């Protein structure tokens, strides 16, 4: 079927809240390229929203998945376990920088991992409250919607959210929130809303994802670690988007040296196969009773095969080094664009987790969400999949596979430059 036929089916049968606004339907993909149902080719700077750090259909992952399909597709690991689950648990325990000896539970999605992390924290501490941060994103289930630090579109239309979730500022100096102000707000929340004796955990992303790709300073992460220790709360780090090599480390928290009690991960751990994990200190992970964690499809044999292949690829192909090198290329090009275009400001990256803001007034940091939308739309029309994000909708984020070929990367850059020139002009064009 072609794009037009598929769009007709989408409009007729797919719920509007779940339907993509995109008019192109993916037919096949390879590393950092996608071809649609009409044969049009796209450079992919989105990576399935950070799911494809080692690229579409990495051959080693495809081979592992096909081999698993010839053996076992499903038993439900609580009914009859299988090798893949325990091997993935072993590997994640070894590479995840939580305190002490780590134990693991597998789930299906990032949101499911966060839900279970809260369950574990409550069981381990006997407390109920959780504190999250402005701009944070943790999922679309009810508990994770309540934890998100942005209302629209995640909470809109869905009625009251679960209680006992409290909010603190995230340090983003560009938007007027210093680290000191963020810590003051967190400590105030502990005094005014979330009594420490009733608070199970503080949950945060070491680099905001949907909130705009802002990295928390090491000193801030260390302060949260200290606050949690002081009050007997757990520190939960959400690495769903920032993990598995996006920042030049396996996990973003490793840049700080801070060891949380629990970490959640998903997205690129399966290179497109649905799987997530909660990894935490053994005494916390073992706090709840038997059969209290899990689900019918959690830790699918096929997805586990993908994870084990992904981890082999990281070792064999120097993925972390490639991520840092890609981050350097992005930072260099962003710096050039910031000089070339008056609308580009606040360029930033931690490894290949990179972004810039589009503004109408650099001096006042005035967000230009309309331009961000127009840029993404024009880029798509010209063959580039590009995403915006951020509290103000004006951040352009980059999540292309870290395995992207230089030629394909430059092609994507050229599309962005041309689109911006057409939309706003450039200083070079103006002076020509």
Short mmCIF file of C-alpha atoms in Angstrom, two decimals:
data_model
loop_
_atom_site.label_atom_id
_atom_site.label_comp_id
_atom_site.label_asym_id
_atom_site.label_seq_id
_atom_site.Cartn_x
_atom_site.Cartn_y
_atom_site.Cartn_z
CA UNK A 1 0.00 0.00 0.00
CA UNK A 2 1.17 3.57 -0.64
CA UNK A 3 1.23 6.57 1.70
CA UNK A 4 -2.13 7.91 0.55
CA UNK A 5 -3.89 4.58 1.11
CA UNK A 6 -2.29 4.12 4.52
CA UNK A 7 -3.22 7.66 5.58
CA UNK A 8 -6.83 6.94 4.67
CA UNK A 9 -6.78 3.85 6.89
CA UNK A 10 -5.11 5.83 9.69
CA UNK A 11 -7.77 8.53 9.63
CA UNK A 12 -10.55 5.98 9.63
CA UNK A 13 -9.30 3.47 12.20
CA UNK A 14 -6.55 4.91 14.42
CA UNK A 15 -7.58 6.88 17.51
CA UNK A 16 -6.72 10.53 17.00
CA UNK A 17 -4.77 10.66 20.27
CA UNK A 18 -2.51 7.88 19.00
CA UNK A 19 -2.33 8.78 15.31
CA UNK A 20 0.90 10.26 14.01
CA UNK A 21 0.57 13.61 12.22
CA UNK A 22 3.22 12.40 9.76
CA UNK A 23 1.93 11.55 6.29
CA UNK A 24 4.83 9.24 5.37
CA UNK A 25 4.76 5.57 6.41
CA UNK A 26 8.03 3.73 7.03
CA UNK A 27 8.54 0.74 4.76
CA UNK A 28 12.18 -0.18 5.40
CA UNK A 29 15.20 1.25 7.17
CA UNK A 30 18.96 0.83 7.42
CA UNK A 31 21.23 2.46 10.02
CA UNK A 32 20.34 6.18 9.70
CA UNK A 33 18.09 6.01 6.64
CA UNK A 34 14.37 5.28 6.19
CA UNK A 35 12.38 4.67 3.02
CA UNK A 36 8.63 5.27 3.02
CA UNK A 37 5.77 3.39 1.36
CA UNK A 38 6.19 5.48 -1.81
CA UNK A 39 9.92 4.86 -1.98
CA UNK A 40 10.97 8.28 -0.68
CA UNK A 41 14.23 8.26 1.31
CA UNK A 42 14.77 10.10 4.62
CA UNK A 43 17.82 10.79 6.72
CA UNK A 44 16.90 9.90 10.31
CA UNK A 45 17.94 12.40 12.99
CA UNK A 46 15.27 11.10 15.41
CA UNK A 47 16.26 7.47 15.91
CA UNK A 48 12.75 6.47 16.97
CA UNK A 49 13.11 9.03 19.81
CA UNK A 50 16.45 7.75 21.02
CA UNK A 51 15.78 4.05 20.50
CA UNK A 52 18.28 3.40 17.71
CA UNK A 53 21.66 4.49 19.04
CA UNK A 54 23.31 1.66 17.07
CA UNK A 55 21.11 2.25 14.04
CA UNK A 56 18.11 0.72 12.34
CA UNK A 57 18.33 -3.04 11.99
CA UNK A 58 21.89 -3.53 13.16
CA UNK A 59 22.93 -6.83 11.54
CA UNK A 60 24.03 -8.43 14.80
CA UNK A 61 20.71 -7.59 16.47
CA UNK A 62 18.68 -8.82 13.49
CA UNK A 63 20.64 -12.07 13.49
CA UNK A 64 20.10 -12.59 17.23
CA UNK A 65 16.37 -11.91 16.99
CA UNK A 66 15.94 -14.30 14.05
CA UNK A 67 17.86 -17.02 15.89
CA UNK A 68 15.67 -16.61 18.98
CA UNK A 69 12.51 -16.85 16.88
CA UNK A 70 13.60 -20.36 15.91
CA UNK A 71 13.79 -21.39 19.57
CA UNK A 72 11.29 -19.76 21.97
CA UNK A 73 9.10 -16.68 21.46
CA UNK A 74 7.18 -16.68 24.74
CA UNK A 75 6.57 -18.68 27.89
CA UNK A 76 6.05 -15.84 30.41
CA UNK A 77 9.21 -15.91 32.47
CA UNK A 78 7.25 -16.29 35.73
CA UNK A 79 5.75 -19.53 34.37
CA UNK A 80 8.93 -20.97 32.88
CA UNK A 81 12.06 -18.82 32.86
CA UNK A 82 14.65 -18.88 30.10
CA UNK A 83 18.33 -18.15 29.67
CA UNK A 84 17.98 -14.74 28.02
CA UNK A 85 16.30 -13.11 31.01
CA UNK A 86 18.92 -14.12 33.54
CA UNK A 87 21.79 -13.34 31.17
CA UNK A 88 20.44 -9.84 30.54
CA UNK A 89 20.01 -9.39 34.31
CA UNK A 90 23.61 -10.47 34.85
CA UNK A 91 24.96 -8.07 32.20
CA UNK A 92 22.92 -5.09 33.43
CA UNK A 93 23.94 -5.77 37.01
CA UNK A 94 27.58 -5.63 35.95
CA UNK A 95 27.42 -2.39 33.94
CA UNK A 96 24.90 -0.29 35.90
CA UNK A 97 26.49 2.07 38.45
CA UNK A 98 24.09 1.68 41.36
CA UNK A 99 25.23 1.26 44.94
CA UNK A 100 26.40 -2.17 45.96
CA UNK A 101 25.36 -5.40 44.25
CA UNK A 102 22.62 -4.83 41.69
CA UNK A 103 19.57 -6.92 40.93
CA UNK A 104 17.29 -6.52 37.93
CA UNK A 105 13.71 -6.77 36.80
CA UNK A 106 12.79 -6.47 33.12
CA UNK A 107 9.70 -4.78 31.75
CA UNK A 108 8.35 -3.64 28.37
CA UNK A 109 8.59 0.16 28.26
CA UNK A 110 10.19 3.12 29.96
CA UNK A 111 6.93 4.04 31.67
CA UNK A 112 6.56 0.51 33.00
CA UNK A 113 10.10 0.63 34.36
CA UNK A 114 9.36 3.89 36.20
CA UNK A 115 6.10 2.50 37.61
CA UNK A 116 7.99 -0.47 39.00
CA UNK A 117 10.82 1.68 40.33
CA UNK A 118 8.25 3.55 42.42
CA UNK A 119 6.80 0.24 43.62
CA UNK A 120 10.26 -0.95 44.64
CA UNK A 121 11.04 2.32 46.43
CA UNK A 122 7.80 2.21 48.37
CA UNK A 123 8.37 -1.40 49.38
CA UNK A 124 11.99 -0.76 50.36
CA UNK A 125 11.33 2.37 52.44
CA UNK A 126 7.80 1.87 53.71
CA UNK A 127 7.11 5.41 52.49
CA UNK A 128 4.78 6.76 49.81
CA UNK A 129 5.70 10.18 48.39
CA UNK A 130 7.95 10.77 45.40
CA UNK A 131 9.55 14.03 44.29
CA UNK A 132 10.15 14.73 40.61
CA UNK A 133 11.32 17.77 38.66
CA UNK A 134 10.03 20.48 36.38
CA UNK A 135 10.49 19.50 32.75
CA UNK A 136 10.96 15.81 33.55
CA UNK A 137 9.35 13.12 31.43
CA UNK A 138 8.75 9.59 32.68
CA UNK A 139 5.90 8.12 30.61
CA UNK A 140 2.21 8.01 29.77
CA UNK A 141 0.76 5.66 32.37
CA UNK A 142 -1.15 7.33 35.19
CA UNK A 143 1.64 7.31 37.77
CA UNK A 144 4.23 8.46 35.25
CA UNK A 145 1.89 11.15 33.87
CA UNK A 146 1.66 12.50 37.40
CA UNK A 147 5.46 12.43 37.60
CA UNK A 148 5.95 14.32 34.34
CA UNK A 149 6.98 17.94 34.75
CA UNK A 150 4.90 19.13 31.81
CA UNK A 151 1.12 19.06 31.57
CA UNK A 152 0.35 19.32 27.85
CA UNK A 153 -0.14 16.95 26.08
CA UNK A 154 0.53 14.21 28.61
CA UNK A 155 -2.06 14.97 31.30
CA UNK A 156 -4.56 16.89 29.20
CA UNK A 157 -8.10 15.42 29.11
CA UNK A 158 -7.37 12.57 31.53
CA UNK A 159 -8.75 13.85 34.81
CA UNK A 160 -7.13 13.79 38.25
CA UNK A 161 -3.61 12.38 38.52
CA UNK A 162 -2.41 10.08 41.32
CA UNK A 163 -1.48 11.92 44.49
CA UNK A 164 1.69 11.91 46.61
CA UNK A 165 3.77 13.15 43.66
CA UNK A 166 5.54 16.45 44.32
CA UNK A 167 7.62 18.74 42.14
CA UNK A 168 10.90 20.61 42.47
CA UNK A 169 12.75 22.95 40.08
CA UNK A 170 15.35 21.53 37.69
CA UNK A 171 18.49 23.66 37.29
CA UNK A 172 18.38 25.43 33.92
CA UNK A 173 20.28 28.71 34.30
CA UNK A 174 19.42 29.74 30.73
CA UNK A 175 15.79 29.94 31.84
CA UNK A 176 16.55 31.63 35.15
CA UNK A 177 16.78 28.61 37.46
CA UNK A 178 20.21 28.38 39.05
CA UNK A 179 21.51 25.30 40.81
CA UNK A 180 21.15 27.06 44.15
CA UNK A 181 17.55 27.99 43.33
CA UNK A 182 16.77 24.42 42.30
CA UNK A 183 18.18 23.04 45.55
CA UNK A 184 16.33 25.66 47.55
CA UNK A 185 13.10 24.60 45.82
CA UNK A 186 13.77 20.93 46.51
CA UNK A 187 14.46 21.56 50.18
CA UNK A 188 11.34 23.74 50.38
CA UNK A 189 9.24 20.93 48.89
CA UNK A 190 10.53 18.66 51.63
CA UNK A 191 9.39 21.21 54.21
CA UNK A 192 6.06 22.26 52.74
CA UNK A 193 4.65 19.26 50.83
CA UNK A 194 6.68 16.05 50.91
CA UNK A 195 7.65 15.35 54.50
CA UNK A 196 10.88 13.29 54.37
CA UNK A 197 9.45 10.73 56.79
CA UNK A 198 6.77 10.00 54.18
CA UNK A 199 8.91 10.36 51.03
CA UNK A 200 10.23 7.22 49.37
CA UNK A 201 12.34 8.64 46.56
CA UNK A 202 13.61 11.54 44.52
CA UNK A 203 13.37 10.75 40.81
CA UNK A 204 15.18 12.63 38.08
CA UNK A 205 16.71 12.44 34.63
CA UNK A 206 20.45 13.24 34.66
CA UNK A 207 19.78 14.91 31.31
CA UNK A 208 16.25 16.18 30.68
CA UNK A 209 14.83 14.47 27.61
CA UNK A 210 11.48 15.90 26.57
CA UNK A 211 12.27 18.85 28.83
CA UNK A 212 14.98 20.14 26.51
CA UNK A 213 18.27 18.18 26.78
CA UNK A 214 19.63 19.99 29.84
CA UNK A 215 22.27 18.11 31.83
CA UNK A 216 22.19 18.34 35.62
CA UNK A 217 25.48 19.60 37.10
CA UNK A 218 27.56 17.04 38.95
CA UNK A 219 27.32 19.14 42.13
CA UNK A 220 23.51 19.06 41.88
CA UNK A 221 23.44 15.28 41.51
CA UNK A 222 25.80 14.92 44.47
CA UNK A 223 23.57 17.20 46.55
CA UNK A 224 20.53 15.04 45.75
CA UNK A 225 22.51 11.95 46.74
CA UNK A 226 23.34 13.60 50.07
CA UNK A 227 19.74 14.72 50.67
CA UNK A 228 18.46 11.21 50.01
CA UNK A 229 21.01 9.74 52.40
CA UNK A 230 20.18 12.28 55.08
CA UNK A 231 16.48 11.48 55.03
CA UNK A 232 16.47 7.76 54.20
CA UNK A 233 15.04 8.29 50.71
CA UNK A 234 16.09 6.48 47.54
CA UNK A 235 17.67 8.23 44.57
CA UNK A 236 16.11 6.99 41.33
CA UNK A 237 17.77 7.99 38.05
CA UNK A 238 15.76 7.74 34.83
CA UNK A 239 18.13 6.84 31.98
CA UNK A 240 15.45 5.81 29.49
CA UNK A 241 16.52 8.42 26.91
CA UNK A 242 20.03 9.28 28.10
CA UNK A 243 21.26 5.71 28.54
CA UNK A 244 22.98 3.16 26.34
CA UNK A 245 25.66 5.38 24.95
CA UNK A 246 23.79 8.53 24.06
CA UNK A 247 26.04 10.83 26.09
CA UNK A 248 29.40 9.17 25.42
CA UNK A 249 29.10 7.00 28.53
CA UNK A 250 26.92 3.92 28.83
CA UNK A 251 24.78 5.94 31.25
CA UNK A 252 24.71 9.70 31.69
CA UNK A 253 25.00 9.44 35.49
CA UNK A 254 28.54 8.09 34.99
CA UNK A 255 29.74 11.58 34.06
CA UNK A 256 29.12 12.58 37.70
CA UNK A 257 30.42 9.56 39.59
CA UNK A 258 27.20 9.56 41.65
CA UNK A 259 25.75 6.14 42.46
CA UNK A 260 21.93 6.08 42.68
CA UNK A 261 19.93 3.39 44.44
CA UNK A 262 17.79 2.55 41.40
CA UNK A 263 18.09 3.20 37.68
CA UNK A 264 15.55 2.77 34.90
CA UNK A 265 16.43 2.17 31.25
CA UNK A 266 14.76 1.26 27.97
CA UNK A 267 14.85 2.67 24.40
CA UNK A 268 18.28 1.88 22.90
CA UNK A 269 18.88 -1.12 25.14
CA UNK A 270 16.93 -3.22 22.61
CA UNK A 271 17.70 -1.35 19.36
CA UNK A 272 14.01 -1.24 18.46
CA UNK A 273 12.76 -4.29 20.35
CA UNK A 274 10.42 -3.38 23.25
CA UNK A 275 12.17 -3.91 26.56
CA UNK A 276 13.07 -1.94 29.68
CA UNK A 277 14.68 -2.57 33.03
CA UNK A 278 14.77 -1.51 36.65
CA UNK A 279 18.22 -2.03 38.14
CA UNK A 280 18.79 -1.37 41.80
CA UNK A 281 20.70 -2.25 44.96
CA UNK A 282 19.83 -5.84 45.87
CA UNK A 283 18.27 -5.12 49.27
CA UNK A 284 15.89 -2.61 47.67
CA UNK A 285 15.03 -4.79 44.69
CA UNK A 286 14.29 -7.73 47.00
CA UNK A 287 12.07 -5.70 49.35
CA UNK A 288 8.72 -6.68 47.86
CA UNK A 289 7.16 -10.12 48.06
CA UNK A 290 7.30 -12.98 45.61
CA UNK A 291 5.51 -12.43 42.27
CA UNK A 292 5.05 -8.73 43.12
CA UNK A 293 7.00 -7.53 40.08
CA UNK A 294 6.61 -8.55 36.47
CA UNK A 295 4.01 -9.10 33.79
CA UNK A 296 3.01 -11.44 31.00
CA UNK A 297 5.47 -10.11 28.42
CA UNK A 298 8.17 -8.60 30.62
CA UNK A 299 11.63 -9.60 29.47
CA UNK A 300 10.44 -11.27 26.27
CA UNK A 301 12.91 -13.91 25.00
CA UNK A 302 13.16 -12.16 21.65
CA UNK A 303 13.81 -8.76 23.23
CA UNK A 304 16.37 -10.26 25.59
CA UNK A 305 18.22 -11.69 22.59
CA UNK A 306 18.31 -8.18 21.14
CA UNK A 307 19.73 -6.69 24.35
CA UNK A 308 22.53 -9.24 24.53
CA UNK A 309 23.40 -8.48 20.91
CA UNK A 310 23.34 -4.73 21.58
CA UNK A 311 25.80 -5.13 24.44
CA UNK A 312 28.13 -7.13 22.19
CA UNK A 313 27.96 -4.38 19.56
CA UNK A 314 28.96 -1.79 22.18
CA UNK A 315 32.07 -3.78 22.97
CA UNK A 316 33.02 -4.73 19.41
CA UNK A 317 32.35 -1.43 17.63
CA UNK A 318 33.51 1.17 20.17
CA UNK A 319 30.05 2.74 20.36
CA UNK A 320 30.89 4.99 23.30
CA UNK A 321 33.85 6.47 21.43
CA UNK A 322 31.65 6.97 18.37
CA UNK A 323 29.05 8.73 20.50
CA UNK A 324 31.63 11.16 21.85
CA UNK A 325 33.01 11.77 18.37
CA UNK A 326 29.52 12.45 17.02
CA UNK A 327 28.92 14.84 19.92
CA UNK A 328 32.07 16.75 18.95
CA UNK A 329 30.85 17.03 15.34
CA UNK A 330 27.44 18.25 16.49
CA UNK A 331 28.96 20.81 18.87
CA UNK A 332 31.21 22.16 16.12
CA UNK A 333 28.36 22.53 13.64
CA UNK A 334 26.03 24.06 16.24
CA UNK A 335 28.66 26.66 17.03
CA UNK A 336 28.87 27.56 13.35
CA UNK A 337 25.09 27.78 13.07
CA UNK A 338 24.85 29.98 16.16
CA UNK A 339 27.10 32.48 14.38
CA UNK A 340 25.32 32.05 11.05
CA UNK A 341 21.70 32.32 12.20
CA UNK A 342 20.29 34.91 14.60
CA UNK A 343 17.54 32.47 15.60
CA UNK A 344 19.87 29.80 17.04
CA UNK A 345 20.91 30.07 20.68
CA UNK A 346 21.92 28.02 23.70
CA UNK A 347 23.71 25.24 21.84
CA UNK A 348 24.55 22.31 24.11
CA UNK A 349 25.53 18.67 24.15
CA UNK A 350 26.65 15.88 26.42
CA UNK A 351 28.20 13.44 24.01
CA UNK A 352 25.73 12.89 21.20
CA UNK A 353 22.76 14.04 23.30
CA UNK A 354 22.68 17.43 21.63
CA UNK A 355 20.28 20.33 21.09
CA UNK A 356 19.89 24.02 20.39
CA UNK A 357 17.07 26.52 20.92
CA UNK A 358 15.26 28.61 18.35
CA UNK A 359 14.55 32.12 19.58
CA UNK A 360 13.09 35.36 18.29
CA UNK A 361 15.33 37.45 20.56
CA UNK A 362 18.68 36.13 21.76
CA UNK A 363 19.15 38.85 24.36
CA UNK A 364 15.95 37.87 26.15
CA UNK A 365 16.03 34.15 25.29
CA UNK A 366 12.54 34.49 23.78
CA UNK A 367 11.38 31.02 22.64
CA UNK A 368 10.19 30.60 19.05
CA UNK A 369 8.17 27.39 19.02
CA UNK A 370 6.52 28.36 15.75
CA UNK A 371 9.89 28.40 13.99
CA UNK A 372 10.82 25.04 15.54
CA UNK A 373 7.65 23.53 14.15
CA UNK A 374 8.24 25.09 10.75
CA UNK A 375 11.84 23.83 10.65
CA UNK A 376 10.83 20.25 11.48
CA UNK A 377 8.06 20.38 8.88
CA UNK A 378 10.32 21.76 6.14
CA UNK A 379 13.07 19.29 7.03
CA UNK A 380 10.64 16.38 6.69
CA UNK A 381 9.48 17.70 3.31
CA UNK A 382 13.12 17.79 2.20
CA UNK A 383 13.96 14.30 3.41
CA UNK A 384 15.10 14.69 7.03
CA UNK A 385 13.34 13.37 10.14
CA UNK A 386 13.92 15.98 12.86
CA UNK A 387 12.34 16.47 16.29
CA UNK A 388 11.61 19.39 18.58
CA UNK A 389 11.06 19.26 22.35
CA UNK A 390 11.42 21.41 25.47
CA UNK A 391 9.22 23.18 27.97
CA UNK A 392 8.64 25.95 25.44
CA UNK A 393 8.56 23.77 22.32
CA UNK A 394 11.50 25.60 20.76
CA UNK A 395 14.31 23.09 21.23
CA UNK A 396 15.65 21.11 18.28
CA UNK A 397 17.07 17.83 19.55
CA UNK A 398 19.35 15.38 17.78
CA UNK A 399 18.98 11.63 18.29
CA UNK A 400 20.41 10.17 15.11
CA UNK A 401 22.16 6.80 15.44
CA UNK A 402 25.69 7.26 16.72
CA UNK A 403 26.68 4.87 13.93
CA UNK A 404 25.56 7.35 11.26
CA UNK A 405 27.96 7.62 8.31
CA UNK A 406 29.67 11.01 7.88
CA UNK A 407 28.20 11.43 4.39
CA UNK A 408 24.64 10.91 5.71
CA UNK A 409 25.29 13.22 8.66
CA UNK A 410 26.47 15.99 6.35
CA UNK A 411 23.43 15.46 4.15
CA UNK A 412 21.18 16.04 7.15
CA UNK A 413 23.14 19.12 8.20
CA UNK A 414 22.76 20.56 4.70
CA UNK A 415 18.97 20.08 4.82
CA UNK A 416 18.79 21.97 8.13
CA UNK A 417 20.95 24.82 6.86
CA UNK A 418 18.90 25.17 3.68
CA UNK A 419 15.61 25.05 5.60
CA UNK A 420 16.75 27.72 8.08
CA UNK A 421 18.00 29.93 5.28
CA UNK A 422 14.64 29.67 3.54
CA UNK A 423 12.73 30.33 6.77
CA UNK A 424 14.75 33.16 8.33
CA UNK A 425 17.74 33.91 6.14
CA UNK A 426 21.35 33.85 7.38
CA UNK A 427 23.96 36.47 8.14
CA UNK A 428 26.01 35.24 5.16
CA UNK A 429 23.00 35.55 2.87
CA UNK A 430 22.18 39.00 4.20
CA UNK A 431 25.72 40.27 3.70
CA UNK A 432 26.07 38.78 0.22
#
